[in-house]
C-alpha cells in the first residue's frame, strides 16, 4: 500500500512510498482510511521539533471504515465508520494509566508518531480505543474530531467556562476556531484576536456562530478594546491558540485578575512568559496535552447533537500523493484544515 513515511530524523525525511499492508491482531481493527488531517504537530514532527520514532507512517487526525476485525472483537464489524483515540499504546498499569491519563504514561506511543498512523491506505488500531461515528456526522467532519477532542480537553476538562463568561481566544487558525466553538457551546462570550491578514478567518469565525467579537492586535488600542468589551475587567479565561510569545503576552495582559490562562497551541520552542505579571494578577496557568477518552466522548456528543459547526473548517481535500502541496498550504496558513485522502474515490461512497 501507499503511505507517507518519516524515514529518519533530520532533513529530507518524508517519503510517499510503498509499505506492507498491515494485518490486524485478534483484538484489533484494520481500518481503511477515509481522510487524515494535516496537523501542526505533523509539521513539528517533520522538523524534529516533536518526538517521533522513525521509520513511522505519520498522521493521527483520521476517520475511516473498518475493513477487518480481529477474532476477539465483538463491538465492531466491517463497514463501521470510526474514529480513534491517538494514545493507543500505554503500559496500562502506571499511576497515569490508572487515572485514565494515557497521554502522560511514560511508555505511551501514539498513532502517527510512536506507531504507524493515518497517512496511509490502511492502519491497524486496538478496537478498544475506537469510537463509532454517530449518525449524521460526515466522514469529512469526523477527520476533524481529533483536534476537536484536544480542544475539548482544554476547554471542558482543564478549565471552566460559565455561562456569560468573557472568553479570549488568541489566534484565528483551526485550533482557535474549534476553541471558540466549544467555549461558546459552554456559554462563553467569545472574543477572537488576530492580525490584519486574518480578515477571512475572522469572517469564518463569525459565520460559524461561535464568536461575538473580533479584535486586531496589530492595531493600536487592542488591549483597551478588550477591556471595553468586558466592562473594564478583562476576560475570565484566555486560550492561547497561536503558539507565539506575543500572543501569550497579550493574553496575560488582557486577563482580569484571578483569570485563567490556558495554553492550547504547541509553540514548538521555548517562549518567555511574564511570571511576575501572572503572579501580581493571581492568574491561574494551565494547559492540556492532546486528549483523553473522556474528551472524545464529549467531542462526539457535540457533533451528534449539532452543538457546534465545524464542517466548513475542512478547507481543502487532496489525494494523499499530493501531500507536499497539503503540507505547503498548512505551513503557509492557507485556509484551515487540509485533509489527505488515500482513496479519493471513496468520498462520494462514504461521506
Short mmCIF file of C-alpha atoms in Angstrom, two decimals:
data_model
loop_
_atom_site.label_atom_id
_atom_site.label_comp_id
_atom_site.label_asym_id
_atom_site.label_seq_id
_atom_site.Cartn_x
_atom_site.Cartn_y
_atom_site.Cartn_z
CA UNK A 1 0.00 0.00 0.00
CA UNK A 2 0.99 3.67 -0.31
CA UNK A 3 1.86 5.71 2.79
CA UNK A 4 3.60 8.90 3.88
CA UNK A 5 6.58 7.83 5.98
CA UNK A 6 9.01 9.78 8.12
CA UNK A 7 12.02 7.67 7.27
CA UNK A 8 14.62 9.17 9.60
CA UNK A 9 15.49 12.05 11.87
CA UNK A 10 16.90 15.13 10.17
CA UNK A 11 16.11 16.96 6.92
CA UNK A 12 14.64 15.42 3.77
CA UNK A 13 12.92 12.76 5.88
CA UNK A 14 9.42 12.43 4.38
CA UNK A 15 8.67 9.89 1.64
CA UNK A 16 5.45 8.86 -0.13
CA UNK A 17 6.26 5.21 -0.69
CA UNK A 18 5.12 1.58 -0.83
CA UNK A 19 4.94 -0.22 2.52
CA UNK A 20 3.49 -3.59 3.56
CA UNK A 21 -0.26 -3.59 4.17
CA UNK A 22 -0.90 -4.23 7.90
CA UNK A 23 -2.84 -7.20 9.28
CA UNK A 24 -4.97 -6.94 12.43
CA UNK A 25 -4.24 -8.89 15.60
CA UNK A 26 -7.01 -10.70 17.43
CA UNK A 27 -8.02 -7.55 19.38
CA UNK A 28 -7.53 -5.08 16.54
CA UNK A 29 -9.32 -3.31 13.75
CA UNK A 30 -7.89 -2.91 10.29
CA UNK A 31 -9.22 0.46 9.12
CA UNK A 32 -9.43 1.77 5.58
CA UNK A 33 -8.52 5.45 5.90
CA UNK A 34 -11.11 7.86 4.55
CA UNK A 35 -9.29 11.13 5.30
CA UNK A 36 -6.45 12.26 7.53
CA UNK A 37 -5.90 15.88 8.51
CA UNK A 38 -2.54 17.64 8.48
CA UNK A 39 -1.83 18.91 11.98
CA UNK A 40 0.68 21.47 13.18
CA UNK A 41 2.20 18.57 15.10
CA UNK A 42 2.90 16.83 11.77
CA UNK A 43 4.90 19.88 10.71
CA UNK A 44 6.78 19.86 14.04
CA UNK A 45 7.37 16.12 13.58
CA UNK A 46 8.78 16.65 10.09
CA UNK A 47 11.19 19.24 11.52
CA UNK A 48 12.10 17.11 14.57
CA UNK A 49 10.55 19.61 16.98
CA UNK A 50 8.05 16.93 18.11
CA UNK A 51 9.27 13.47 19.15
CA UNK A 52 8.79 10.53 16.79
CA UNK A 53 10.03 7.01 16.27
CA UNK A 54 11.11 6.72 12.60
CA UNK A 55 10.66 4.98 10.32
CA UNK A 56 7.00 5.71 11.01
CA UNK A 57 3.83 6.27 8.97
CA UNK A 58 2.69 9.72 10.05
CA UNK A 59 -0.77 11.23 10.55
CA UNK A 60 -3.14 10.99 13.52
CA UNK A 61 -6.28 13.02 12.66
CA UNK A 62 -8.25 10.45 10.69
CA UNK A 63 -11.61 8.92 10.04
CA UNK A 64 -12.04 5.52 8.44
CA UNK A 65 -14.12 2.46 7.69
CA UNK A 66 -13.50 -0.90 9.35
CA UNK A 67 -12.09 -3.31 6.75
CA UNK A 68 -11.33 -6.31 9.01
CA UNK A 69 -11.82 -7.22 12.68
CA UNK A 70 -9.69 -9.44 14.89
CA UNK A 71 -11.02 -12.74 16.22
CA UNK A 72 -11.84 -11.31 19.67
CA UNK A 73 -13.54 -8.11 18.51
CA UNK A 74 -17.27 -8.01 19.25
CA UNK A 75 -18.26 -4.31 19.13
CA UNK A 76 -17.26 -3.54 15.55
CA UNK A 77 -17.83 -5.11 12.14
CA UNK A 78 -16.60 -4.44 8.61
CA UNK A 79 -18.24 -1.34 7.20
CA UNK A 80 -18.50 0.54 10.50
CA UNK A 81 -17.40 4.17 10.34
CA UNK A 82 -14.94 5.03 13.13
CA UNK A 83 -12.53 7.48 14.68
CA UNK A 84 -9.92 6.60 17.27
CA UNK A 85 -8.10 7.76 20.36
CA UNK A 86 -4.49 8.58 19.50
CA UNK A 87 -2.69 7.36 22.65
CA UNK A 88 -3.31 3.70 21.84
CA UNK A 89 -0.19 2.10 23.32
CA UNK A 90 0.47 2.62 27.04
CA UNK A 91 1.70 0.44 29.88
CA UNK A 92 -1.85 0.19 31.37
CA UNK A 93 -0.51 -0.15 34.95
CA UNK A 94 1.28 3.11 35.91
CA UNK A 95 -0.44 5.72 38.06
CA UNK A 96 -1.28 7.84 34.99
CA UNK A 97 -2.90 4.94 33.15
CA UNK A 98 -4.90 4.03 36.25
CA UNK A 99 -6.21 7.60 36.36
CA UNK A 100 -7.17 7.45 32.68
CA UNK A 101 -4.45 9.94 31.73
CA UNK A 102 -2.96 7.91 28.92
CA UNK A 103 -1.10 10.84 27.35
CA UNK A 104 1.04 11.10 30.49
CA UNK A 105 2.13 7.45 30.52
CA UNK A 106 5.95 7.34 30.20
CA UNK A 107 5.62 4.41 27.78
CA UNK A 108 2.94 5.99 25.57
CA UNK A 109 3.09 5.52 21.81
CA UNK A 110 0.54 7.48 19.80
CA UNK A 111 -0.57 6.82 16.24
CA UNK A 112 1.44 8.78 13.72
CA UNK A 113 4.46 9.38 15.95
CA UNK A 114 5.11 6.30 18.09
CA UNK A 115 3.34 3.75 15.88
CA UNK A 116 2.06 3.80 12.31
CA UNK A 117 -0.66 6.33 11.64
CA UNK A 118 -3.24 7.52 9.16
CA UNK A 119 -1.36 8.94 6.17
CA UNK A 120 -1.79 5.55 4.53
CA UNK A 121 -4.34 3.39 2.78
CA UNK A 122 -4.87 1.27 5.91
CA UNK A 123 -4.00 1.40 9.60
CA UNK A 124 -4.35 -1.13 12.43
CA UNK A 125 -5.59 0.08 15.83
CA UNK A 126 -6.75 -1.63 19.03
CA UNK A 127 -10.52 -2.00 18.87
CA UNK A 128 -10.92 -0.83 22.48
CA UNK A 129 -9.76 2.66 21.53
CA UNK A 130 -12.08 3.17 18.56
CA UNK A 131 -15.37 5.08 18.58
CA UNK A 132 -18.40 4.54 16.36
CA UNK A 133 -19.18 7.62 14.30
CA UNK A 134 -22.63 8.99 15.23
CA UNK A 135 -25.34 9.04 12.58
CA UNK A 136 -25.44 12.30 10.69
CA UNK A 137 -21.75 13.16 11.16
CA UNK A 138 -19.92 13.11 7.83
CA UNK A 139 -16.63 11.29 7.40
CA UNK A 140 -15.00 14.56 6.37
CA UNK A 141 -16.16 16.25 9.57
CA UNK A 142 -15.05 13.18 11.54
CA UNK A 143 -11.48 13.75 10.36
CA UNK A 144 -11.60 16.95 12.47
CA UNK A 145 -12.62 15.02 15.57
CA UNK A 146 -9.07 14.59 16.91
CA UNK A 147 -8.26 18.31 17.10
CA UNK A 148 -11.77 18.87 18.42
CA UNK A 149 -11.12 16.35 21.20
CA UNK A 150 -7.89 18.19 22.05
CA UNK A 151 -9.83 21.45 22.38
CA UNK A 152 -12.49 19.73 24.49
CA UNK A 153 -9.71 18.53 26.77
CA UNK A 154 -8.64 22.14 27.37
CA UNK A 155 -11.99 23.92 27.47
CA UNK A 156 -14.19 21.34 29.18
CA UNK A 157 -11.76 19.35 31.32
CA UNK A 158 -8.83 21.61 32.21
CA UNK A 159 -10.67 24.95 32.53
CA UNK A 160 -14.16 26.15 33.36
CA UNK A 161 -16.30 28.47 31.25
CA UNK A 162 -19.51 29.62 32.93
CA UNK A 163 -22.49 30.95 31.02
CA UNK A 164 -21.86 34.62 30.31
CA UNK A 165 -18.10 34.49 30.92
CA UNK A 166 -15.95 36.55 28.59
CA UNK A 167 -13.52 34.26 26.78
CA UNK A 168 -10.48 35.46 24.86
CA UNK A 169 -9.33 33.18 22.01
CA UNK A 170 -5.94 34.39 20.82
CA UNK A 171 -5.40 33.32 17.23
CA UNK A 172 -7.70 32.62 14.30
CA UNK A 173 -6.46 29.31 12.88
CA UNK A 174 -8.22 25.97 13.04
CA UNK A 175 -7.47 25.31 16.73
CA UNK A 176 -8.70 28.80 17.61
CA UNK A 177 -11.87 28.24 15.57
CA UNK A 178 -12.54 24.96 17.37
CA UNK A 179 -11.78 26.53 20.75
CA UNK A 180 -14.20 29.37 20.05
CA UNK A 181 -16.92 26.90 19.11
CA UNK A 182 -16.51 24.77 22.24
CA UNK A 183 -16.21 27.80 24.55
CA UNK A 184 -19.39 29.21 23.00
CA UNK A 185 -21.16 25.86 23.48
CA UNK A 186 -20.26 26.16 27.17
CA UNK A 187 -21.93 29.57 27.34
CA UNK A 188 -18.92 31.82 26.84
CA UNK A 189 -19.00 35.20 25.12
CA UNK A 190 -16.05 34.74 22.78
CA UNK A 191 -13.64 37.47 21.69
CA UNK A 192 -11.19 36.30 19.00
CA UNK A 193 -7.96 38.18 18.34
CA UNK A 194 -5.74 38.10 15.28
CA UNK A 195 -3.84 40.16 12.74
CA UNK A 196 -4.61 42.15 9.60
CA UNK A 197 -4.16 39.06 7.44
CA UNK A 198 -6.78 37.20 9.48
CA UNK A 199 -9.77 39.06 7.99
CA UNK A 200 -11.06 35.95 6.20
CA UNK A 201 -10.53 33.86 9.33
CA UNK A 202 -12.50 36.38 11.37
CA UNK A 203 -15.27 36.14 8.77
CA UNK A 204 -15.27 32.35 9.09
CA UNK A 205 -15.47 32.61 12.89
CA UNK A 206 -18.47 34.91 12.65
CA UNK A 207 -20.18 32.67 10.09
CA UNK A 208 -19.78 29.60 12.32
CA UNK A 209 -21.64 31.43 15.05
CA UNK A 210 -19.26 30.99 18.00
CA UNK A 211 -17.57 34.40 18.08
CA UNK A 212 -19.21 37.57 19.40
CA UNK A 213 -16.34 40.00 18.73
CA UNK A 214 -13.07 40.12 16.80
CA UNK A 215 -10.11 42.37 17.65
CA UNK A 216 -6.95 43.01 15.65
CA UNK A 217 -3.94 43.04 17.96
CA UNK A 218 -1.68 44.70 15.38
CA UNK A 219 -3.70 47.91 15.71
CA UNK A 220 -3.30 50.50 18.45
CA UNK A 221 -5.75 50.22 21.31
CA UNK A 222 -6.31 46.45 21.06
CA UNK A 223 -5.94 45.92 24.80
CA UNK A 224 -8.23 48.86 25.54
CA UNK A 225 -10.80 47.38 23.15
CA UNK A 226 -10.75 44.09 25.08
CA UNK A 227 -11.30 45.97 28.34
CA UNK A 228 -14.13 47.96 26.79
CA UNK A 229 -15.87 44.78 25.62
CA UNK A 230 -15.56 43.20 29.08
CA UNK A 231 -16.79 46.09 31.20
CA UNK A 232 -13.28 47.21 32.11
CA UNK A 233 -12.43 43.93 33.84
CA UNK A 234 -10.90 41.72 31.14
CA UNK A 235 -11.98 38.19 30.19
CA UNK A 236 -12.32 35.41 32.74
CA UNK A 237 -10.49 32.89 30.53
CA UNK A 238 -7.90 33.25 27.77
CA UNK A 239 -6.97 30.43 25.39
CA UNK A 240 -3.61 30.88 23.62
CA UNK A 241 -4.04 29.24 20.21
CA UNK A 242 -1.29 30.89 18.16
CA UNK A 243 1.78 29.39 19.81
CA UNK A 244 3.85 32.59 19.78
CA UNK A 245 5.27 34.75 22.56
CA UNK A 246 3.39 37.92 21.60
CA UNK A 247 0.08 36.06 21.82
CA UNK A 248 0.89 34.63 25.25
CA UNK A 249 1.92 38.08 26.48
CA UNK A 250 -1.30 39.66 25.20
CA UNK A 251 -3.41 37.00 26.93
CA UNK A 252 -1.75 37.67 30.30
CA UNK A 253 -2.17 41.44 29.92
CA UNK A 254 -5.81 41.17 28.86
CA UNK A 255 -6.98 38.72 31.54
CA UNK A 256 -8.80 40.02 34.57
CA UNK A 257 -7.28 39.45 37.97
CA UNK A 258 -7.78 35.80 39.11
CA UNK A 259 -8.47 34.84 35.46
CA UNK A 260 -7.35 31.62 33.79
CA UNK A 261 -4.69 31.35 31.08
CA UNK A 262 -4.78 28.09 29.08
CA UNK A 263 -2.15 27.05 26.55
CA UNK A 264 -3.74 25.30 23.56
CA UNK A 265 -1.13 25.64 20.80
CA UNK A 266 2.24 23.88 20.92
CA UNK A 267 4.85 26.62 20.36
CA UNK A 268 7.49 24.09 19.30
CA UNK A 269 10.18 26.09 21.10
CA UNK A 270 10.59 27.87 24.45
CA UNK A 271 8.78 31.21 24.71
CA UNK A 272 9.14 33.78 27.51
CA UNK A 273 6.24 34.22 29.92
CA UNK A 274 5.91 37.17 32.33
CA UNK A 275 5.52 35.18 35.52
CA UNK A 276 5.62 38.37 37.60
CA UNK A 277 2.53 39.66 35.82
CA UNK A 278 0.80 36.31 36.28
CA UNK A 279 1.65 36.41 39.98
CA UNK A 280 0.56 40.02 40.54
CA UNK A 281 -2.82 39.27 38.94
CA UNK A 282 -3.15 35.82 40.55
CA UNK A 283 -3.62 34.25 37.13
CA UNK A 284 -4.23 30.51 37.02
CA UNK A 285 -1.94 28.95 34.41
CA UNK A 286 -2.98 25.67 32.81
CA UNK A 287 -2.77 23.69 29.58
CA UNK A 288 -3.60 20.30 28.12
CA UNK A 289 -1.68 17.67 26.20
CA UNK A 290 -3.75 16.26 23.34
CA UNK A 291 -6.85 14.37 24.55
CA UNK A 292 -8.16 11.53 26.68
CA UNK A 293 -11.06 9.12 26.18
CA UNK A 294 -13.46 11.44 28.01
CA UNK A 295 -12.53 14.23 25.59
CA UNK A 296 -13.55 12.12 22.60
CA UNK A 297 -16.91 11.20 24.13
CA UNK A 298 -17.73 14.88 24.63
CA UNK A 299 -16.46 15.84 21.17
CA UNK A 300 -18.64 13.21 19.50
CA UNK A 301 -21.65 14.32 21.55
CA UNK A 302 -21.14 17.92 20.47
CA UNK A 303 -21.10 16.80 16.84
CA UNK A 304 -24.01 14.37 17.15
CA UNK A 305 -26.24 16.97 18.80
CA UNK A 306 -25.27 19.79 16.41
CA UNK A 307 -23.99 22.00 19.23
CA UNK A 308 -21.05 23.13 17.11
CA UNK A 309 -20.49 23.70 13.39
CA UNK A 310 -17.02 22.70 12.23
CA UNK A 311 -17.57 21.15 8.78
CA UNK A 312 -16.52 24.34 6.89
CA UNK A 313 -13.08 24.17 8.52
CA UNK A 314 -12.12 21.31 6.15
CA UNK A 315 -10.89 23.84 3.60
CA UNK A 316 -9.01 21.53 1.23
CA UNK A 317 -9.20 17.81 0.45
CA UNK A 318 -6.30 16.39 -1.58
CA UNK A 319 -5.18 12.91 -2.64
CA UNK A 320 -2.52 11.53 -0.30
CA UNK A 321 0.02 11.59 -3.12
CA UNK A 322 -0.28 15.40 -3.10
CA UNK A 323 0.97 15.57 0.49
CA UNK A 324 3.68 18.11 -0.35
CA UNK A 325 1.07 20.60 -1.55
CA UNK A 326 -1.01 19.88 1.55
CA UNK A 327 1.96 20.49 3.84
CA UNK A 328 2.78 23.67 1.92
CA UNK A 329 -0.75 25.01 2.40
CA UNK A 330 -0.64 24.15 6.08
CA UNK A 331 2.72 25.85 6.65
CA UNK A 332 1.57 28.89 4.65
CA UNK A 333 -1.65 29.00 6.71
CA UNK A 334 -3.80 28.91 3.60
CA UNK A 335 -7.34 28.02 4.59
CA UNK A 336 -7.87 25.98 7.74
CA UNK A 337 -7.60 22.19 7.79
CA UNK A 338 -6.11 20.31 4.84
CA UNK A 339 -7.23 16.68 4.58
CA UNK A 340 -5.37 13.99 2.65
CA UNK A 341 -7.31 11.08 1.13
CA UNK A 342 -5.56 7.83 0.17
CA UNK A 343 -8.74 6.64 -1.58
CA UNK A 344 -10.26 9.75 -3.25
CA UNK A 345 -12.83 7.55 -4.98
CA UNK A 346 -14.41 6.85 -1.55
CA UNK A 347 -15.54 10.43 -1.00
CA UNK A 348 -18.98 10.06 -2.59
CA UNK A 349 -19.36 6.46 -1.39
CA UNK A 350 -18.87 7.05 2.35
CA UNK A 351 -19.29 10.76 3.05
#
